[in-house]
Short mmCIF file of C-alpha atoms in Angstrom, two decimals:
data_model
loop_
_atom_site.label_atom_id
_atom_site.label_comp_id
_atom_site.label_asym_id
_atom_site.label_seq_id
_atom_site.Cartn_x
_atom_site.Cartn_y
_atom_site.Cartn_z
CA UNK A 1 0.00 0.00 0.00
CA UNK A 2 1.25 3.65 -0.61
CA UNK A 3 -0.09 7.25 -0.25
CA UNK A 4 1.69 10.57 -0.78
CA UNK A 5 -0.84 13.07 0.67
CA UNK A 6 2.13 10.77 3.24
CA UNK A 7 14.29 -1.09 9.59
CA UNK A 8 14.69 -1.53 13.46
CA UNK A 9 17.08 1.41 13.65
CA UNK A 10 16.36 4.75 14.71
CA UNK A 11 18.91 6.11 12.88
CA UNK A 12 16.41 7.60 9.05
CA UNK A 13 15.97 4.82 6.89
CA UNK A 14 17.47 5.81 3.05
CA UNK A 15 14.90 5.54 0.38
CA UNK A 16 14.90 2.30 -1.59
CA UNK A 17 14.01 3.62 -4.86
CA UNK A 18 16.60 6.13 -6.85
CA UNK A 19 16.07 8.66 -8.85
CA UNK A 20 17.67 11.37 -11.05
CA UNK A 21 20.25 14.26 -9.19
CA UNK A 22 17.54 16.93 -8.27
CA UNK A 23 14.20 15.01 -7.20
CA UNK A 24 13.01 13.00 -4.68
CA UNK A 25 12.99 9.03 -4.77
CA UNK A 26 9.87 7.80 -5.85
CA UNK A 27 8.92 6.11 -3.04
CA UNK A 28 9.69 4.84 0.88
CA UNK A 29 8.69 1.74 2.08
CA UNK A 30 8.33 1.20 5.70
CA UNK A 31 8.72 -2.14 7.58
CA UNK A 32 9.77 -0.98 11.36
CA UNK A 33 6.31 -1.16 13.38
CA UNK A 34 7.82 1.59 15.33
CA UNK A 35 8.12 3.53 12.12
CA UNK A 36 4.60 2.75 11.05
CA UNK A 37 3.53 3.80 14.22
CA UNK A 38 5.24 6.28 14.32
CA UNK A 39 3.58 7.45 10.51
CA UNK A 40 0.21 6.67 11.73
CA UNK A 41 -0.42 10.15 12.81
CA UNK A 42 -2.63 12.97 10.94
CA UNK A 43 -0.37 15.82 11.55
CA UNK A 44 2.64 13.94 10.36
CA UNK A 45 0.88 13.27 7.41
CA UNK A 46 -0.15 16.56 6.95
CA UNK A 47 3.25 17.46 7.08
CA UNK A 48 4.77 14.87 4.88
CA UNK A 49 2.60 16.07 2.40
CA UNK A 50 2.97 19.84 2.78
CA UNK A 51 6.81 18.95 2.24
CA UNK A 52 6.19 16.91 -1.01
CA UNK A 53 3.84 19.18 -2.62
CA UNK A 54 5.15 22.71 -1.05
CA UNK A 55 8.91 21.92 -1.16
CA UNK A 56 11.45 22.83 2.13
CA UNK A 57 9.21 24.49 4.92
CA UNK A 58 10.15 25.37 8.14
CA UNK A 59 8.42 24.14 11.19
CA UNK A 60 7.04 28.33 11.68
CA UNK A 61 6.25 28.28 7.51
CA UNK A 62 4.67 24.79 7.93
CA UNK A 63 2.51 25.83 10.90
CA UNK A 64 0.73 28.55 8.94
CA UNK A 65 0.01 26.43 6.54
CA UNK A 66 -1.74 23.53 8.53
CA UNK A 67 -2.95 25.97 11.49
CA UNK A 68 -0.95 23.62 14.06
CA UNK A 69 1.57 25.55 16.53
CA UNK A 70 4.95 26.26 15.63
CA UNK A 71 5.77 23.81 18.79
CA UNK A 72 3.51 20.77 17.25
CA UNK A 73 4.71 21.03 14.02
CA UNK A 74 8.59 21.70 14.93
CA UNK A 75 8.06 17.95 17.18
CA UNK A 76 6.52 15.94 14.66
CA UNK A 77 9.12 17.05 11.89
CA UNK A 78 11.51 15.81 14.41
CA UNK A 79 9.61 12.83 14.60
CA UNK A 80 9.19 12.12 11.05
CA UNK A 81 13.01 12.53 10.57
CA UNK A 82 13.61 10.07 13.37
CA UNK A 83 12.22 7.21 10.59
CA UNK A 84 13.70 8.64 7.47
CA UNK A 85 10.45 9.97 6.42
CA UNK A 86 12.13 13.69 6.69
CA UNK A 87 15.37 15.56 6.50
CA UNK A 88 16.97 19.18 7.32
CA UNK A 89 17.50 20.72 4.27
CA UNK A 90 20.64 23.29 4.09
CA UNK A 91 19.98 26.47 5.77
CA UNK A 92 18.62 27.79 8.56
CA UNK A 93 18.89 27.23 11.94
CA UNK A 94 16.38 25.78 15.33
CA UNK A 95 12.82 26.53 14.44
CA UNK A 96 13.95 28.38 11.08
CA UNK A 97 16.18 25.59 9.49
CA UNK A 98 13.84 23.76 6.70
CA UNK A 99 12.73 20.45 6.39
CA UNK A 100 12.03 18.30 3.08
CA UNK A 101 10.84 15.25 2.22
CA UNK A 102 12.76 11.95 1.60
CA UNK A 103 10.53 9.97 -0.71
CA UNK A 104 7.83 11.57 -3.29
CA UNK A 105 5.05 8.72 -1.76
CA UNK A 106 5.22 6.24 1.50
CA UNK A 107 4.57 2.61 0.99
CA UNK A 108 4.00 -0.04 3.84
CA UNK A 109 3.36 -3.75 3.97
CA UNK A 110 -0.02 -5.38 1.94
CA UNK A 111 0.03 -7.91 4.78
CA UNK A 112 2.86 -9.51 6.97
CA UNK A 113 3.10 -12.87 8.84
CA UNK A 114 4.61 -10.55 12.08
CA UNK A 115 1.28 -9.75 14.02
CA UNK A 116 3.04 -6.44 15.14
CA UNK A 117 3.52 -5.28 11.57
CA UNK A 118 0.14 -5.82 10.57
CA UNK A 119 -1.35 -3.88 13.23
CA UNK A 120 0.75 -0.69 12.96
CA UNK A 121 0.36 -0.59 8.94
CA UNK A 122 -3.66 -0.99 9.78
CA UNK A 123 -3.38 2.18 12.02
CA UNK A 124 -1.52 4.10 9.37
CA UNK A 125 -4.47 2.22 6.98
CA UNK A 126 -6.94 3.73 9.78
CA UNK A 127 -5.38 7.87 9.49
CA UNK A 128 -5.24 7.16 5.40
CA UNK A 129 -8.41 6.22 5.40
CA UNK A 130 -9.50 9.50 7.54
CA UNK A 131 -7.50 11.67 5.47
CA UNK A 132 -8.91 10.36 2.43
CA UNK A 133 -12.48 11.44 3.45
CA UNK A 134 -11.84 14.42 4.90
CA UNK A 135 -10.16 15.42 1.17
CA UNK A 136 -13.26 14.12 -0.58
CA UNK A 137 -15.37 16.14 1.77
CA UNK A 138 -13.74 19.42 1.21
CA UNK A 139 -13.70 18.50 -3.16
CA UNK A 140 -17.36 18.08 -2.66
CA UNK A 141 -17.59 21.11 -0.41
CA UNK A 142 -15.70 23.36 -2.83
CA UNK A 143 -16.63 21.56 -6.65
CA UNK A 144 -19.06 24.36 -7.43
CA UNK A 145 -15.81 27.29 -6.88
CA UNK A 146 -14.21 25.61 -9.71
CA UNK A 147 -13.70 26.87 -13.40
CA UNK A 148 -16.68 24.82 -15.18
CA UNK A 149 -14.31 22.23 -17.44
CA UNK A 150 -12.85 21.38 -14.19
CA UNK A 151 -16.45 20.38 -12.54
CA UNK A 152 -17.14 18.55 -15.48
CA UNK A 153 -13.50 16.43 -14.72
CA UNK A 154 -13.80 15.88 -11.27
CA UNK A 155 -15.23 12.56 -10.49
CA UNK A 156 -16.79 10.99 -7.44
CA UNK A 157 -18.17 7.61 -7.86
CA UNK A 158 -17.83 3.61 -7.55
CA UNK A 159 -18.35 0.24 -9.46
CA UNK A 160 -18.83 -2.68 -8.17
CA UNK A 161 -17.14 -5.78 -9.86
CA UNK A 162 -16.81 -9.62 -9.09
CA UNK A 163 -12.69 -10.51 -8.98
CA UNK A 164 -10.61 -12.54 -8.20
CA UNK A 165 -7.62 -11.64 -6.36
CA UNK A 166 -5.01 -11.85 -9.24
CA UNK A 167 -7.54 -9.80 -11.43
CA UNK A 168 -8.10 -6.74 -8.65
CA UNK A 169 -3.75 -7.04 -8.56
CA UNK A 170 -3.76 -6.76 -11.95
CA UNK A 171 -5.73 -3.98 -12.04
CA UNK A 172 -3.31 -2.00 -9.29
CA UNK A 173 -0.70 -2.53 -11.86
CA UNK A 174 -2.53 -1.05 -14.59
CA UNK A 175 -3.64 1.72 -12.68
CA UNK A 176 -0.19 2.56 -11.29
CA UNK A 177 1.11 2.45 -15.14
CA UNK A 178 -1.54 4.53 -16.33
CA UNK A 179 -0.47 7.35 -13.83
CA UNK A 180 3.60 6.86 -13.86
CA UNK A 181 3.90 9.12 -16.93
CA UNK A 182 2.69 12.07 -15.14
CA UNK A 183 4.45 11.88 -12.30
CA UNK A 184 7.60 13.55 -13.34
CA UNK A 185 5.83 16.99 -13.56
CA UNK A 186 5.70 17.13 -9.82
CA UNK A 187 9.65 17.93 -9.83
CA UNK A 188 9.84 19.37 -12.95
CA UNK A 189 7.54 22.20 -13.51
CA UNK A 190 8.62 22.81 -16.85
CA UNK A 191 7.26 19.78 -18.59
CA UNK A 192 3.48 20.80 -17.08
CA UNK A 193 1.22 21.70 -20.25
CA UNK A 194 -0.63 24.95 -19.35
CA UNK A 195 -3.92 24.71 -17.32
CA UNK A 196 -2.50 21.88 -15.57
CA UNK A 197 -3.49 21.56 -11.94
CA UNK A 198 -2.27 19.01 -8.62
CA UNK A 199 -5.04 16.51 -8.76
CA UNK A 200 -5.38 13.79 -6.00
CA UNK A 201 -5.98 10.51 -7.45
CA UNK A 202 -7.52 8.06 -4.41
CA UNK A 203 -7.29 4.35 -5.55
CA UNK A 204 -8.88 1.79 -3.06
CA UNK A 205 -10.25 -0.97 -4.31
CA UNK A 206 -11.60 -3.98 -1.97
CA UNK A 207 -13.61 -7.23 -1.33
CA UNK A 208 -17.33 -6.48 0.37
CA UNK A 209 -18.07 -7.91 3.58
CA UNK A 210 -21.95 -9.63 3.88
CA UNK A 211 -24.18 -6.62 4.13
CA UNK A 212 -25.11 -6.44 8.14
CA UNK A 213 -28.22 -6.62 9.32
CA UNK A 214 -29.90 -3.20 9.51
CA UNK A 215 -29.79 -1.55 12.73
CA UNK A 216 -32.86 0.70 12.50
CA UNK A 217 -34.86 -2.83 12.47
CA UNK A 218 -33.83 -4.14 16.10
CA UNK A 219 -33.66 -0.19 17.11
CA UNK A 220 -37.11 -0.73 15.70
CA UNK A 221 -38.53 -3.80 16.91
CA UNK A 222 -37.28 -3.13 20.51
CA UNK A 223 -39.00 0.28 20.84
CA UNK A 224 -41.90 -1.60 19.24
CA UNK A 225 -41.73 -4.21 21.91
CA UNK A 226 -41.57 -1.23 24.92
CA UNK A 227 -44.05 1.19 23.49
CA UNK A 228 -45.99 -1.83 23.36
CA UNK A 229 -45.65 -2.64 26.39
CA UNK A 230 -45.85 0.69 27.96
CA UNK A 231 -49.33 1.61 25.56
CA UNK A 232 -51.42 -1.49 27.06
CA UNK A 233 -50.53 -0.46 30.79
CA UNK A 234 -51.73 2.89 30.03
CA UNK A 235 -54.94 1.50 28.21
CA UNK A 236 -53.38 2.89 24.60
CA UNK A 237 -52.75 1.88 21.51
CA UNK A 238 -49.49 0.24 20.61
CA UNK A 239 -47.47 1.61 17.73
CA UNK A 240 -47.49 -0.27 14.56
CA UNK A 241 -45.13 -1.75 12.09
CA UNK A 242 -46.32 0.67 9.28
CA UNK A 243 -45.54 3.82 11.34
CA UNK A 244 -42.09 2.34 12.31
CA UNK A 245 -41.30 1.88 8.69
CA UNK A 246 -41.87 5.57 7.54
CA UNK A 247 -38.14 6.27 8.45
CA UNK A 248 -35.82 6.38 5.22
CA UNK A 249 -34.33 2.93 4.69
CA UNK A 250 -30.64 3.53 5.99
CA UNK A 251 -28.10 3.68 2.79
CA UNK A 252 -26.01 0.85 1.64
CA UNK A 253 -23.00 0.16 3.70
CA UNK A 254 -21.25 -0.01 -0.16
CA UNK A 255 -21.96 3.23 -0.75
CA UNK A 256 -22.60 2.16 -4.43
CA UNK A 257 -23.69 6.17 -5.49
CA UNK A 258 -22.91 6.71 -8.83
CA UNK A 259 -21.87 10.08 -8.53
CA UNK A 260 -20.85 9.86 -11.98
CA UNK A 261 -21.00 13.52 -14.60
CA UNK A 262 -22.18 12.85 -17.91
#
C-alpha cells in the first residue's frame, strides 16, 4: 500500500528507490512497526505532504500552513526525521532551518506474517483512510468554486465488480502504469502543459463484507416491543409496524452512489 498526501534502527531509513540528481525518490517503504507507528499520525501526514507538494518548509512556515503551533509542528518534523520519512534541508537554523521530504510517496506492507507489523500498517491504513475522506469532503464542499471544465472532470463515484484476487492485482498494476507518466511533472515544472493543476488521485479498491443486518430494524422492533408494552398499561394503543417503517431505509454500507457527470 502507498499514499503521498504521506528497519529496526532509529537512525532515518534511506529511500529504496533512486532517482535522477535533483528530485526525490519515488517512493519509501516502511517495515519498522515503530516507524509505522510512528507514521500513523494525521499531523505527520499533513506534514509529509505539505513537504512533497510545497517543497522545504520550516516548522514556523509549515505551521501557517496547517494551522498547528509552531511547537507541534517543529516535534513531529523531528519525529518524522527520526524514521527517514524527513530531513533538514541546508539552511537555517532551530525553528527556522527547513525540512524536506525523503521519498515523493510512502509505501508499507499489503500484509505480513509478524502480528506487530500488521497492526501498525492498519493504524496508518486507519489515518489514510481519515485523510482520504476528509479530502473528498472538502472536493465536494468546494466543486461548485471551480472553473466549469474542471467540474465537469472531477469525479466521485464507484463500481462494483466480481474478482478474483489476481484480477483486482492486476488492475493495481494497470492503474499505477496509467499514472507513472505524469508523475515527473511534480519535480519538474517545466514539462506541465498549461492549465494543468495538482489533482489527487484516491485508488482503493476492496472485497465487500456480507451486508449487516440493519440496525434501524432491532432499534425498531425493541422500541416496538416497549411502546408496546408501555401503551397497554396505560390502556393505549401500541405503535405499529407501518408507522415504524416511515423512516428512510438507511443507505447501503457499499456506498454504491454513482456520482458519476455525464
Amino acid at each position: 500500500m502507498s499514499e503521498n498526501t504521506d528497519g529496526a534502527s532509529d537512525q532515518p531509513v534511506p529511500p529504496e528507490v533512486q532517482s535522477p540528481p535533483g528530485q526525490l525518490p519515488r517512493s519509501q517503504r516502511l517495515t519498522d512497526p515503530r516507524a509505522l507507528r510512528a507514521y500513523a499520525h494525521p499531523t505527520r501526514m499533513r506534514l509529509v505532504g505539505l513537504l512533497r507538494t510545497q517543497g522545504p518548509c520550516t516548522a514556523t512556515r509549515a505551521a501557517e500552513l496547517t494551522g498547528e503551533s509552531v511547537a507541534s509542528c517543529s516535534y513531529h518534523l523531528r519525529m518524522l526525521a527520526k524514521y527517514g520519512l524527513v530531513e533538514v534541508a541546508a539552511g537555517g537554523q532551530g525553528r527556522e532551518k527547513p525540512w524536506r521530504a525523503t521519498a515523493s510517496a510512502t509505501e508499507w506492507p499489503h500484509a505480513s506474517e509478524d502480528p506487530a507489523v500488521s497492526e501498525a500498517a492498519e493504524a496508518v491504513e486507519a489515518v489514510v483512510a481519515d485523510r482520504y475522506a476528509e479530502l473528498l469532503r472538502h472536493a465536494v464542499a468546494t466543486r461548485r468554486s471551480l472553473p466549469g471544465e474542471w467540474q465537469q472532470a472531477v469525479r466521485i463515484g464507484d463500481t462494483l465488480l466480481y474478482l478474483t484476487a489476481a484480477e483486482l492485482s492486476d488492475i493495481h498494476g494497470r492503474i499505477d502504469a496509467l499514472l507513472h507518466p505524469f508523475e515527473e511533472r511534480a519535480a519538474r515544472p517545466e514539462v506541465r502543459p498549461a492549465g494543468a493543476r495538482l489533482v489527487q488521485v484516491i485508488e482503493a479498491a476492496f472485497p465487500l463484507s456480507p451486508e449487516p443486518s440493519s440496525g434501524r430494524e432491532v432499534e425498531a422492533s425493541e422500541a416496538a416491543r416497549t411502546g408496546g408494552a408501555a401503551a397497554a398499561e396505560e390502556g393505549g394503543e401500541a405503535p405499529t409496524r407501518a408507522r415504524r417503517r416511515t423512516r428512510p431505509a438507511p443507505a447501503r454500507p457499499d456506498g454504491n452512489e454513482e456520482g458519476k457527470e455525464a
